[in-house]
Short mmCIF file of C-alpha atoms in Angstrom, two decimals:
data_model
loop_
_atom_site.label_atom_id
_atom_site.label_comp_id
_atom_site.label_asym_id
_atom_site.label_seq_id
_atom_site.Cartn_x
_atom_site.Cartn_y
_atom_site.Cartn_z
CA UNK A 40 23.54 -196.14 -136.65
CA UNK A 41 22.47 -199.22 -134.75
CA UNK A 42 26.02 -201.44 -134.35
CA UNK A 43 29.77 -200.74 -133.63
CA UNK A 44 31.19 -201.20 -136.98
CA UNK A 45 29.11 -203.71 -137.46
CA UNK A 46 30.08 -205.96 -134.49
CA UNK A 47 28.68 -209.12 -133.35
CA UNK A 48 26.73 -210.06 -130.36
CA UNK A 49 29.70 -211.78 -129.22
CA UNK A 50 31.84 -208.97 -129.76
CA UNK A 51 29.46 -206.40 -127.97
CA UNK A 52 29.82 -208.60 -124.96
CA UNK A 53 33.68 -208.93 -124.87
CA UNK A 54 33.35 -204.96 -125.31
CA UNK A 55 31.03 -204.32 -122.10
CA UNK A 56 33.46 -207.08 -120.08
CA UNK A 57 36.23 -204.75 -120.90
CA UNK A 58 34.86 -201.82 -119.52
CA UNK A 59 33.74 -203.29 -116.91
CA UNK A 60 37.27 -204.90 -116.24
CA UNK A 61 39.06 -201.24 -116.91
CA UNK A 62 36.91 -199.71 -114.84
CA UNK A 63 37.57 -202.47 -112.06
CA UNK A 64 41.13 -201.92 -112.77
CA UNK A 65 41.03 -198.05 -112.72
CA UNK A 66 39.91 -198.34 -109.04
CA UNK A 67 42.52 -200.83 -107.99
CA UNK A 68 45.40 -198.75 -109.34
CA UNK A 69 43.35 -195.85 -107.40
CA UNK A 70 42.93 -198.12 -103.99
CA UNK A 71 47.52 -198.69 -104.60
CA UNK A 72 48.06 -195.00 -105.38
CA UNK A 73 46.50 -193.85 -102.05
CA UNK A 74 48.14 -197.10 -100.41
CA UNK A 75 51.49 -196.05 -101.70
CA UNK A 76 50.82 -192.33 -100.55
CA UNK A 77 49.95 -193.00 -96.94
CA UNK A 78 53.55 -195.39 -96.67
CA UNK A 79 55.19 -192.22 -98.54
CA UNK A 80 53.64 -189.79 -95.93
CA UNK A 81 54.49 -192.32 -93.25
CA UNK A 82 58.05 -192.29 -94.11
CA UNK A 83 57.94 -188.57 -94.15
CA UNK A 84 56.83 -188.36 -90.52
CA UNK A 85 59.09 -190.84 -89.57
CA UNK A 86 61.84 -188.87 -90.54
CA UNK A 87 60.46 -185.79 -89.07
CA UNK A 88 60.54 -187.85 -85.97
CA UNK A 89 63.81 -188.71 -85.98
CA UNK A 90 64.94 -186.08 -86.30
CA UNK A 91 62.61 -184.47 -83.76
CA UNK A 92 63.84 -186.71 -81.16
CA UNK A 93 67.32 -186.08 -81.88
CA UNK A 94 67.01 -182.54 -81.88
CA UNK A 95 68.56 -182.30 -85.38
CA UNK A 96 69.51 -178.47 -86.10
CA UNK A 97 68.31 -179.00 -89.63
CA UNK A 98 64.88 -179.72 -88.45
CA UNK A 99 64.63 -182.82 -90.61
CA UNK A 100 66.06 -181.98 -93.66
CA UNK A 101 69.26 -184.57 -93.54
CA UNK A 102 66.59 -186.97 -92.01
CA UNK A 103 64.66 -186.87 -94.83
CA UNK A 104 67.23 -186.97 -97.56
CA UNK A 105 68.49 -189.98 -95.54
CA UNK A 106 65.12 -191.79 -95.86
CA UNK A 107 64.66 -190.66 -99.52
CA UNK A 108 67.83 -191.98 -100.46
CA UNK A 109 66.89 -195.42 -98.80
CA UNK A 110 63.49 -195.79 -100.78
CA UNK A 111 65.07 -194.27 -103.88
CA UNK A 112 67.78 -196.79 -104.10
CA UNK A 113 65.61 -200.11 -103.44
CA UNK A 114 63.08 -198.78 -105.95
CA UNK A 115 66.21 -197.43 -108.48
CA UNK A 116 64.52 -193.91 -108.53
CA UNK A 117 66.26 -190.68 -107.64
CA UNK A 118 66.03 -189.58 -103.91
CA UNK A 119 65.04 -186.08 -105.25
CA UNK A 120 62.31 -187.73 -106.84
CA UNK A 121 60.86 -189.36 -103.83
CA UNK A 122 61.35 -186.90 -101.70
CA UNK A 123 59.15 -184.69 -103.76
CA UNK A 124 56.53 -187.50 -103.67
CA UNK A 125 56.98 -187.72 -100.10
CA UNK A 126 56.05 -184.03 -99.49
CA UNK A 127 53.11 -184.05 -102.24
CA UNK A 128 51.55 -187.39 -100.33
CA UNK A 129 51.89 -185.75 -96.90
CA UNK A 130 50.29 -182.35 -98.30
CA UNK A 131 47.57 -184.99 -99.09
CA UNK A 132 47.38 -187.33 -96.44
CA UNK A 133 47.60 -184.56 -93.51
CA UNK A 134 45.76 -181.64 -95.24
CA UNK A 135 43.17 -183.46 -97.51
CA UNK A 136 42.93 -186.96 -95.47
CA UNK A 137 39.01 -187.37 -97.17
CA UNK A 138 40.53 -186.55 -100.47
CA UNK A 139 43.05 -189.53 -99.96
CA UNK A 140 40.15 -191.74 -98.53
CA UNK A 141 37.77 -191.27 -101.43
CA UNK A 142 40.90 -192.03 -103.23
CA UNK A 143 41.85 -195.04 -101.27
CA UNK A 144 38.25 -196.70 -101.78
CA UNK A 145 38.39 -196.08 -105.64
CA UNK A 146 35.69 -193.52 -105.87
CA UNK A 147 38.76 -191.29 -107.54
CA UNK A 148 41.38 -191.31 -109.09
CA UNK A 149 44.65 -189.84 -108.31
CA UNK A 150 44.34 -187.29 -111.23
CA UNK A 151 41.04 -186.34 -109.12
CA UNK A 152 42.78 -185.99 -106.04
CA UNK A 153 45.60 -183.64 -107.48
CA UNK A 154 42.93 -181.26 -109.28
CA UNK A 155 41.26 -180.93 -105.49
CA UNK A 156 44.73 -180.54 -103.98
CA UNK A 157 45.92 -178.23 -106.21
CA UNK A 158 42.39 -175.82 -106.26
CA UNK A 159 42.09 -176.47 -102.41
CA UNK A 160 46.30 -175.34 -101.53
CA UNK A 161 45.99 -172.23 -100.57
CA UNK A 162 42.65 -172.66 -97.71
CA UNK A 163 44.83 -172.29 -94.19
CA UNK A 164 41.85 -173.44 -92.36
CA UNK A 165 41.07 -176.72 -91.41
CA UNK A 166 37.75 -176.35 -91.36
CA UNK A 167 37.49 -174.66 -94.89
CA UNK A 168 39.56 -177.76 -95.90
CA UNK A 169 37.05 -180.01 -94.75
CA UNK A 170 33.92 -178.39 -96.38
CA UNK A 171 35.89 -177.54 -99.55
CA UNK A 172 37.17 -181.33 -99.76
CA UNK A 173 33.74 -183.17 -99.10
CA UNK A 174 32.09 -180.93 -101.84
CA UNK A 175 35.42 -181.44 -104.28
CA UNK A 176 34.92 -185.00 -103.88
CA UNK A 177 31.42 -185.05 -104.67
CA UNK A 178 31.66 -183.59 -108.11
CA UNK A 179 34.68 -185.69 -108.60
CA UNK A 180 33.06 -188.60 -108.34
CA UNK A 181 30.99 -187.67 -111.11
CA UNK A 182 33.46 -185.42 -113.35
CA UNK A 183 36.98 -186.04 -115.43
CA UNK A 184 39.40 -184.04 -113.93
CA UNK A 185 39.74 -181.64 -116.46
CA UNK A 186 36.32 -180.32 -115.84
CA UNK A 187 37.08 -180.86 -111.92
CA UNK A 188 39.46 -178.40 -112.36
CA UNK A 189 37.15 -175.12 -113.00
CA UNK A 190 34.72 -176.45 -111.21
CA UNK A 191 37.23 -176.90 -107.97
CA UNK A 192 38.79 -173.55 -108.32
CA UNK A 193 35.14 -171.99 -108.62
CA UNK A 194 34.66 -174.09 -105.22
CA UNK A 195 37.73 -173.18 -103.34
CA UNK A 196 37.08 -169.47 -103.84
CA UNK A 197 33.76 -169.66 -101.11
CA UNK A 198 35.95 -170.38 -98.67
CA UNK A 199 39.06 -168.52 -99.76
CA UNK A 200 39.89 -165.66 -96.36
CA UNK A 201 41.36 -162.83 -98.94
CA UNK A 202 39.47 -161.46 -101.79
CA UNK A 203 40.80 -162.30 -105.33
CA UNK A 204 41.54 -158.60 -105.30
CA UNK A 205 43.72 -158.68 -102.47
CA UNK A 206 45.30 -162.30 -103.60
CA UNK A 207 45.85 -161.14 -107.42
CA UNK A 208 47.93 -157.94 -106.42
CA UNK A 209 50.01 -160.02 -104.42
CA UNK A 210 50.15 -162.51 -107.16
CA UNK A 211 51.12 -159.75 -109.93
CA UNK A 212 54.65 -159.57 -108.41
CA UNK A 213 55.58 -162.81 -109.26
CA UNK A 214 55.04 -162.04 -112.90
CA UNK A 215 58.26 -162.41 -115.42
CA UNK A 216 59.65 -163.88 -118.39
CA UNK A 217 61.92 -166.64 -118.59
CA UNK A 218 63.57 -169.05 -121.25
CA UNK A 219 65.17 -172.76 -121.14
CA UNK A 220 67.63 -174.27 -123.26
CA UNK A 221 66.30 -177.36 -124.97
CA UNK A 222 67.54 -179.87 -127.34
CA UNK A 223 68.39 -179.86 -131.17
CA UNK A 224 68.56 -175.90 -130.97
CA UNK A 225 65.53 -174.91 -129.77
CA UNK A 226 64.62 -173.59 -126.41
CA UNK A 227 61.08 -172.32 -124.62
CA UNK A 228 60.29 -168.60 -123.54
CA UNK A 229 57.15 -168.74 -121.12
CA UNK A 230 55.79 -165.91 -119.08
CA UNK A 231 53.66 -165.83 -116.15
CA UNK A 232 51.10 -162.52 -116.09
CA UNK A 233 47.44 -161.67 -115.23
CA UNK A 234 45.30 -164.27 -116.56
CA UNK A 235 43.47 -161.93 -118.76
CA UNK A 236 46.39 -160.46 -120.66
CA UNK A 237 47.70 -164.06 -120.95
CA UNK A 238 44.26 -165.39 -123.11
CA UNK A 239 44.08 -162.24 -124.52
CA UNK A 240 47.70 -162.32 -126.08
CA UNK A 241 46.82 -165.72 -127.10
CA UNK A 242 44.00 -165.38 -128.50
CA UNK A 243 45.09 -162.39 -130.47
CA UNK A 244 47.87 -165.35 -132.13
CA UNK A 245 45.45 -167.71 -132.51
CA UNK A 246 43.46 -165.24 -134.87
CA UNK A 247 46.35 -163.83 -136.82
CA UNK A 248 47.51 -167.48 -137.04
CA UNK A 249 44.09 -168.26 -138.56
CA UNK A 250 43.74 -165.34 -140.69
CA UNK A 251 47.51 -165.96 -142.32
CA UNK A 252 46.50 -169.78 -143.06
CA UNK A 253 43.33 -168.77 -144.90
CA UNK A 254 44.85 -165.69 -146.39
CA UNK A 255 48.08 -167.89 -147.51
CA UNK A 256 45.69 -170.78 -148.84
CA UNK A 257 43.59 -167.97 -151.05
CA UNK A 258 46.49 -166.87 -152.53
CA UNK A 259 48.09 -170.46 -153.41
CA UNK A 260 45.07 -171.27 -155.12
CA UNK A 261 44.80 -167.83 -157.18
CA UNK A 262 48.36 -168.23 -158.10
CA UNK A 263 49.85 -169.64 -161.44
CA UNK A 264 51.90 -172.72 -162.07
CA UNK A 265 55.09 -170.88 -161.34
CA UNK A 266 54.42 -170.24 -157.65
CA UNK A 267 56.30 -170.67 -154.85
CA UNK A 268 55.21 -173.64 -152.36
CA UNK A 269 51.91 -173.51 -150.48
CA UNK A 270 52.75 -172.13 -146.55
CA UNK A 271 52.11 -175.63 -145.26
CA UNK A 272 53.07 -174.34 -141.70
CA UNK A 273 50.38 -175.53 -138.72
CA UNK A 274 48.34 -173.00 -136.68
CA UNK A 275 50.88 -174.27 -133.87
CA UNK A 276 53.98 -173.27 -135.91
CA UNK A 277 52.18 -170.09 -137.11
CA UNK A 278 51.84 -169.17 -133.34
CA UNK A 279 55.21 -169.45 -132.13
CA UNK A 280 56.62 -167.58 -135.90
CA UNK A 281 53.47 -164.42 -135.08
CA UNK A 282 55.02 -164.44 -131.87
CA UNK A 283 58.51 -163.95 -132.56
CA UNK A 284 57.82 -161.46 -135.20
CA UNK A 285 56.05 -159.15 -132.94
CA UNK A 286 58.34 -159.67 -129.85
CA UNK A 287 61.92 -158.79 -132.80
CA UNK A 288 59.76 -156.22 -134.79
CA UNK A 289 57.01 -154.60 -132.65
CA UNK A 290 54.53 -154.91 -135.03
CA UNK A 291 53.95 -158.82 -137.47
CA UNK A 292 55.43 -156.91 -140.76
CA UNK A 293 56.71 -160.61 -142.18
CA UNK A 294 53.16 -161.96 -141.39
CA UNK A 295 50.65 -159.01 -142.20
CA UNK A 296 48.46 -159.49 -145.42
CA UNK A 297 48.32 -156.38 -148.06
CA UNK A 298 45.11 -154.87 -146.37
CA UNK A 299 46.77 -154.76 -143.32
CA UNK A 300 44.47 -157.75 -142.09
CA UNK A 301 46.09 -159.09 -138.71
CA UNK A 302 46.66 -154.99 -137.63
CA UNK A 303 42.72 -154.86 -137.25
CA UNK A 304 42.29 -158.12 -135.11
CA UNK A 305 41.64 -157.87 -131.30
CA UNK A 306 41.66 -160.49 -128.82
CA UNK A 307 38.57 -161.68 -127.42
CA UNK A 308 38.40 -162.97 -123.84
CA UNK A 309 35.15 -163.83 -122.09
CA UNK A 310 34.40 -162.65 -118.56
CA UNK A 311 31.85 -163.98 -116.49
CA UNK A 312 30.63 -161.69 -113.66
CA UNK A 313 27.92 -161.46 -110.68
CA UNK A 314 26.21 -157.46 -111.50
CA UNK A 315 26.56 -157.42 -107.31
CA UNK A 316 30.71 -158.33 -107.64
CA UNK A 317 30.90 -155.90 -110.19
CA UNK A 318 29.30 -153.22 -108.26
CA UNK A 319 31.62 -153.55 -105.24
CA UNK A 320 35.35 -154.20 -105.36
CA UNK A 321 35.35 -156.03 -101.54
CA UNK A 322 33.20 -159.16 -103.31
CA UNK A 323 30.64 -158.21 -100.13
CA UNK A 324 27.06 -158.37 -100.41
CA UNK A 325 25.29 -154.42 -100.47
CA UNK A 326 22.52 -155.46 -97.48
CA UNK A 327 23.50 -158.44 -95.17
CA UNK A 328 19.70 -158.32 -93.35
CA UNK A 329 18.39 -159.60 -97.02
CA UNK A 330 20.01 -162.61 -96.78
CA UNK A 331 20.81 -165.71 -94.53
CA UNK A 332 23.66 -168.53 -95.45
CA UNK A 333 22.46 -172.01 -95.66
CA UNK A 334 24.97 -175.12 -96.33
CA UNK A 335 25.73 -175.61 -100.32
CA UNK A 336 24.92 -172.11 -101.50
CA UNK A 337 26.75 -170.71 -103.90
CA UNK A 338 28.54 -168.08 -103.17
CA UNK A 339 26.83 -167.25 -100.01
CA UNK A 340 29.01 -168.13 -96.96
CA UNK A 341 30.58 -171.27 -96.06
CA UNK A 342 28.87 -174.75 -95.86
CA UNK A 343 28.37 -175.04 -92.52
CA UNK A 344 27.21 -171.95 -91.87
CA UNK A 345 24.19 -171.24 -89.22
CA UNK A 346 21.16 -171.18 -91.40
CA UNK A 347 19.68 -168.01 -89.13
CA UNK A 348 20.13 -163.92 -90.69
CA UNK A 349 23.81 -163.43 -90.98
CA UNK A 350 25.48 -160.76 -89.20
CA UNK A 351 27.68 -160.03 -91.25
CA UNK A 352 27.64 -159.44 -95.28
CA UNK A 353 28.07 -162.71 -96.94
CA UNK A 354 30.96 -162.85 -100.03
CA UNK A 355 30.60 -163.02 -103.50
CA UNK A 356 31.87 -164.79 -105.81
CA UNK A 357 34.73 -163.56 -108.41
CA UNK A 358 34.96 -162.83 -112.03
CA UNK A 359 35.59 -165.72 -113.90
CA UNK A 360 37.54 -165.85 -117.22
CA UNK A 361 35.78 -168.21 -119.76
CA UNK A 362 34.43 -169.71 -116.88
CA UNK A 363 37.19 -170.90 -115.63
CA UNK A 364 39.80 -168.41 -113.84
CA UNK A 365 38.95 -166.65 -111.04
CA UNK A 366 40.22 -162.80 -111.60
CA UNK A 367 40.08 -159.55 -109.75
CA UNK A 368 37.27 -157.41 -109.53
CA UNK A 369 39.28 -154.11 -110.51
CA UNK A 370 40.32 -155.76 -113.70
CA UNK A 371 36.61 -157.51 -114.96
CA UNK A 372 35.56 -153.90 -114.00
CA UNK A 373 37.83 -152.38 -116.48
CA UNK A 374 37.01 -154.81 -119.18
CA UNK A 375 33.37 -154.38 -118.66
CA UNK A 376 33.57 -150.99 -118.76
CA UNK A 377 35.39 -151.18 -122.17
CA UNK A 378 32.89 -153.92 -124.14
CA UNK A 379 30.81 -152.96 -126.95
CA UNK A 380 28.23 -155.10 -125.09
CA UNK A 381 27.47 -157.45 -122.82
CA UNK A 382 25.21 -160.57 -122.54
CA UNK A 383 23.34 -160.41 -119.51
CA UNK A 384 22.63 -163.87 -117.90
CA UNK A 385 19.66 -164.16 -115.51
CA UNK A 386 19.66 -166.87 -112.93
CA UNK A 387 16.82 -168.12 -110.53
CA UNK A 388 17.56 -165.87 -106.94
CA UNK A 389 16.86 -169.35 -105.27
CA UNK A 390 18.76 -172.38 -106.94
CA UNK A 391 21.22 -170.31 -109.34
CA UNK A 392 19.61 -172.23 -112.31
CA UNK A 393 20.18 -170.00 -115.94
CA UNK A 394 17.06 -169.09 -117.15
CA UNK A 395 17.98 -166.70 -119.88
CA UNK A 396 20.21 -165.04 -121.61
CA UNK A 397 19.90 -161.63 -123.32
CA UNK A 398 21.08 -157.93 -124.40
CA UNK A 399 19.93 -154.55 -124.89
CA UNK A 400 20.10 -155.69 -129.02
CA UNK A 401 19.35 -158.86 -128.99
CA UNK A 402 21.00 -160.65 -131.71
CA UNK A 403 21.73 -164.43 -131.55
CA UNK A 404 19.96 -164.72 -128.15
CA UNK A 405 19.76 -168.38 -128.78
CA UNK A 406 23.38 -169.36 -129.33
CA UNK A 407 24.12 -166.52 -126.29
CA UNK A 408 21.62 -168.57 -124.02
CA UNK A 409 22.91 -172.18 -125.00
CA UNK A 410 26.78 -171.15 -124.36
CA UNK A 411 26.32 -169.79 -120.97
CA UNK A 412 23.80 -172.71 -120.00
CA UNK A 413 26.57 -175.33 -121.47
CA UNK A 414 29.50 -173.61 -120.73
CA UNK A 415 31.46 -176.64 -122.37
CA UNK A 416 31.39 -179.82 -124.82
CA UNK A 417 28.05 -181.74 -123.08
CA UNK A 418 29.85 -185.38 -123.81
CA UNK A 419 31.02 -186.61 -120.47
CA UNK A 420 34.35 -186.00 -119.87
CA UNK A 421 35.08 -183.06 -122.22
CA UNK A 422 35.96 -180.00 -121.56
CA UNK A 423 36.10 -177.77 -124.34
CA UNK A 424 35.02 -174.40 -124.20
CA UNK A 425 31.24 -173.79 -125.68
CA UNK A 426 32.49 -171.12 -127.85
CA UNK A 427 34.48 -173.40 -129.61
CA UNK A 428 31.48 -175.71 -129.81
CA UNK A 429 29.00 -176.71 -132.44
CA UNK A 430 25.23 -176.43 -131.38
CA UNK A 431 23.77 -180.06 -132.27
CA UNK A 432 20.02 -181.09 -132.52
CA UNK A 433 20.00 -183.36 -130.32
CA UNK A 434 16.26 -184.56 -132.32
CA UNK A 435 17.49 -184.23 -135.76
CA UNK A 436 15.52 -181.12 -137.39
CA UNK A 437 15.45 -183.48 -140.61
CA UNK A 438 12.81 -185.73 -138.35
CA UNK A 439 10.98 -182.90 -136.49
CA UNK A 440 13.33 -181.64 -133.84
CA UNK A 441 12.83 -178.40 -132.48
CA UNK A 442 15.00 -175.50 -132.81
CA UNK A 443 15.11 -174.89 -129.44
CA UNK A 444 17.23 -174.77 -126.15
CA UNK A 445 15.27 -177.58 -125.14
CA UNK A 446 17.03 -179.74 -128.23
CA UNK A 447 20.31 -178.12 -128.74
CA UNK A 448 23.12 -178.61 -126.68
CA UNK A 449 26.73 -177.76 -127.43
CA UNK A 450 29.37 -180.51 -129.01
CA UNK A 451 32.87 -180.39 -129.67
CA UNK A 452 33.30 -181.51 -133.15
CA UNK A 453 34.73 -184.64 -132.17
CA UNK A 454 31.49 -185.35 -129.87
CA UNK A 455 29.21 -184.35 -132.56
CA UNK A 456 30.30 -186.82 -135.50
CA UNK A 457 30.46 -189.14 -133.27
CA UNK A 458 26.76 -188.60 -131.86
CA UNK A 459 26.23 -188.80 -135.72
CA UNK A 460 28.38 -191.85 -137.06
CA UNK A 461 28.31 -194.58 -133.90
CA UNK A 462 25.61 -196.08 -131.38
CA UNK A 463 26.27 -192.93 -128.59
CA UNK A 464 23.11 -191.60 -128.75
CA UNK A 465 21.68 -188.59 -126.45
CA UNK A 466 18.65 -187.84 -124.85
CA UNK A 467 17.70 -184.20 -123.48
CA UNK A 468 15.63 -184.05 -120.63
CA UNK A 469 14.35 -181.12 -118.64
CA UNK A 470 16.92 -178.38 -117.22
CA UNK A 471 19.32 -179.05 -119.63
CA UNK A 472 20.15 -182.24 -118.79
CA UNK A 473 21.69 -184.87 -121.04
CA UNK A 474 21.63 -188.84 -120.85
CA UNK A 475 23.79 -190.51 -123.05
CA UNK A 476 23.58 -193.91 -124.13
CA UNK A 477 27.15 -196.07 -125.10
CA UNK A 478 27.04 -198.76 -127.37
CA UNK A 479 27.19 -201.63 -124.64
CA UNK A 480 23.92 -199.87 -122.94
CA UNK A 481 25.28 -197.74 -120.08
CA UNK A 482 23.73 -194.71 -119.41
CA UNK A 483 25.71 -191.47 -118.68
CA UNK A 484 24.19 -188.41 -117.38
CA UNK A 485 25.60 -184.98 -118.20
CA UNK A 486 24.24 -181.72 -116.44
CA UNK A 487 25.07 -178.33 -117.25
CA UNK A 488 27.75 -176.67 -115.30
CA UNK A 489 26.57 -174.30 -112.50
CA UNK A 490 26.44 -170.64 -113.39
CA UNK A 491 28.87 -168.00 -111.45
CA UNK A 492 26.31 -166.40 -109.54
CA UNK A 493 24.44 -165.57 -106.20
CA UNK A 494 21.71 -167.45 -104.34
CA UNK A 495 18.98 -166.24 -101.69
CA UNK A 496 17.12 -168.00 -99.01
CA UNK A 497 14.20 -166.81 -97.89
CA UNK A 498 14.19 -166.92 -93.80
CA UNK A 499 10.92 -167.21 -93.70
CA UNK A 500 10.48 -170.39 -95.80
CA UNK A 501 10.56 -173.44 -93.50
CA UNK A 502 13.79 -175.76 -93.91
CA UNK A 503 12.67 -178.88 -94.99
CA UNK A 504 13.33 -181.74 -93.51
#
């Protein structure tokens, strides 16, 4: 398809000056974001001085209200409302200040800038901070937040001072169940738990959901006139009804089909782990002499670090859970004990880049290979899981394409019809690499995600300069 719904010349033009104008715009409201977050962070401080200087036994807290109140009531907002923006823009201004300059000049956004923030909380150091923002900010400026966000936590783990390990059995304590009242009857029930158990138990309802749907659809269209109404409920509804059966009944008897269908279903959770992690629970490499840290590799020290033999061992990185959460050691350990099998991906010792993927049995080493290299939907932006992907030829195989990694790449099924039915059009090139085309001729380049593993430098290769 060569036009946008058949659209004019004209048209096409007025369509490339309004992305060019949105984009212009996106930056402004950027550029007044940070503007209004360094006055917010200013008004914090003032308070804080204020109340310094008057020796305040509160330590600032009346000060503060008082100032919120002032800015709340010219602007006809609550005063608990901007005082929580005042404490969010001096987290950012005074712990992140290059996050809030990048944001300032437009090169982010403030959804950008929260993703970093929020990844980057927990580093004490101000050093760490620094490192951790300047590389945050460089993906940023090239990423939607939503795939900022795995990609930041990923980052902010190098330079994290506790293990996961040591972080997640703190963290386990803080796990419960709690409800709130809503309107109209209803009300929510939300837990917080270990990040594995929480996919799994979802993904376990997303398959019975699934399986009762199809099961439920079967048997409406086997059935006679005289049936009773199709179960027109949505996998959403399905969910949240699974749910509460098992939680009232301990086991889905109002859901289950006659063969005892949704009793045989297990949840499926995908755990992504360096061999040398999974070997030792401290995340420390076996034999520090074999390696040196140099700035930007993963998982080996700190950017920043001195480029001679390290001293000491450097850390590795976590598990991840479908490439996304960072989890203990103890518990990807457990789970990898337990799989039927694993796919083992092998990565370049030097740059980290995949360069296959396979098993003992190899059975769909293809698909395996092109889900760890992609990780996620390959449009820009996206960032839907591969698994839940479909694998496109990028050259149709109707025209000679290849059935190869080289010409697949993974789509989310909204990205793939339309890479079939509009003027996007994609182009692999080497390394996985994809460069999209739009309709108004702008070029977009997509690269795979980086894969959760460790990097060597050789000492005795020269740096170059």
């Amino acid at each position: 398809m060569t036009a946008l719904l058949h659209a004019t010349d004209s048209q096409m033009a007025m369509l490339a000056d309004l992305v060019a104008s949105l984009e212009a715009a996106e930056a402004t409201l950027s550029s007044m974001h940070a503007a209004r977050d360094g006055m917010l962070a200013m008004a914090g401080r003032l308070a804080i001085d204020i109340a310094r200087e008057a020796a305040h036994p509160d330590h600032g807290d009346m000060a503060i209200r008082t100032v919120a109140t002032e800015i709340g009531a010219a602007q006809h907002l609550s005063d608990r409302t901007i005082e929580r923006r005042m404490a969010d823009a001096s987290w950012l201004v005074e712990r992140f200040p290059s996050v809030w300059e990048a944001q300032g000049a437009g090169r982010i956004s403030g959804a950008h800038a929260r993703v970093i923030v929020d990844a980057g909380a927990h580093l004490d150091d101000a050093a760490d901070r620094r490192a951790y923002a300047a590389e945050a900010v460089a993906i940023a400026e090239t990423e939607s937040p939503n795939r900022l966000r795995r990609l930041a936590r990923r980052l902010a783990e190098r330079f994290q001072e506790r293990t996961v390990s040591e972080r997640h059995r703190e963290a386990r304590k803080g796990r419960r169940v709690w409800a709130r009242d809503l309107d109209d009857g209803m009300a929510e029930l939300a837990t917080r738990g270990p990040a594995a158990l929480i996919h799994g138990m979802f993904d376990r309802l997303s398959q019975m959901a699934h399986a009762v749907k199809k099961d439920n659809a079967h048997a409406a269209r086997d059935a006679g006139p005289d049936a009773p109404p199709a179960d027109e409920r949505t996998i959403d509804q399905l969910r949240a009804d699974l749910l509460a059966d098992l939680l009232l009944t301990g086991t889905p008897a109002g859901h289950d089909t006659t063969d005892g269908l949704l009793g045989e279903i297990r949840a499926r959770v995908e755990v992504s782990v360096p061999v040398m992690s999974l070997m030792d629970d401290d995340r420390k490499a076996p034999d520090a002499a074999a390696f040196v840290r140099t700035p930007g590799d993963a998982g080996c020290g700190r950017p920043g670090d001195s480029t001679s033999p390290s001293t000491s061992p450097p850390t590795l990185p976590p598990a991840l859970l479908d490439g996304t959460m960072p989890i203990d050691i103890t518990t990807a350990r457990r789970l990898a004990g337990s799989a039927m099998g694993w796919d083992r991906v092998l990565t370049h010792p030097i740059s980290g880049a995949l360069l296959a993927v396979d098993r003992y049995r190899p059975s769909e080493q293809l698909r395996r290979h092109l889900r760890a290299r992609d990780q996620r939907c390959r449009f820009p932006g996206c960032g839907i899981g591969a698994r839940k992907c479909d694998l496109d030829h990028n050259h149709a195989a109707s025209t000679g394409g290849a059935t190869a990694d080289m010409n697949l790449a993974a789509f989310c099924r909204r990205h793939h019809m339309l890479k079939h039915h509009s003027p996007w059009h994609v182009e692999q090139r080497a390394g996985g690499v994809l460069e999209w085309t739009s309709p108004t001729g702008r070029s977009y380049v997509d690269r795979p995600p980086p894969q959760n593993t460790v990097t060597f430098t050789d000492s005795t290769v020269p740096a170059p300069f």
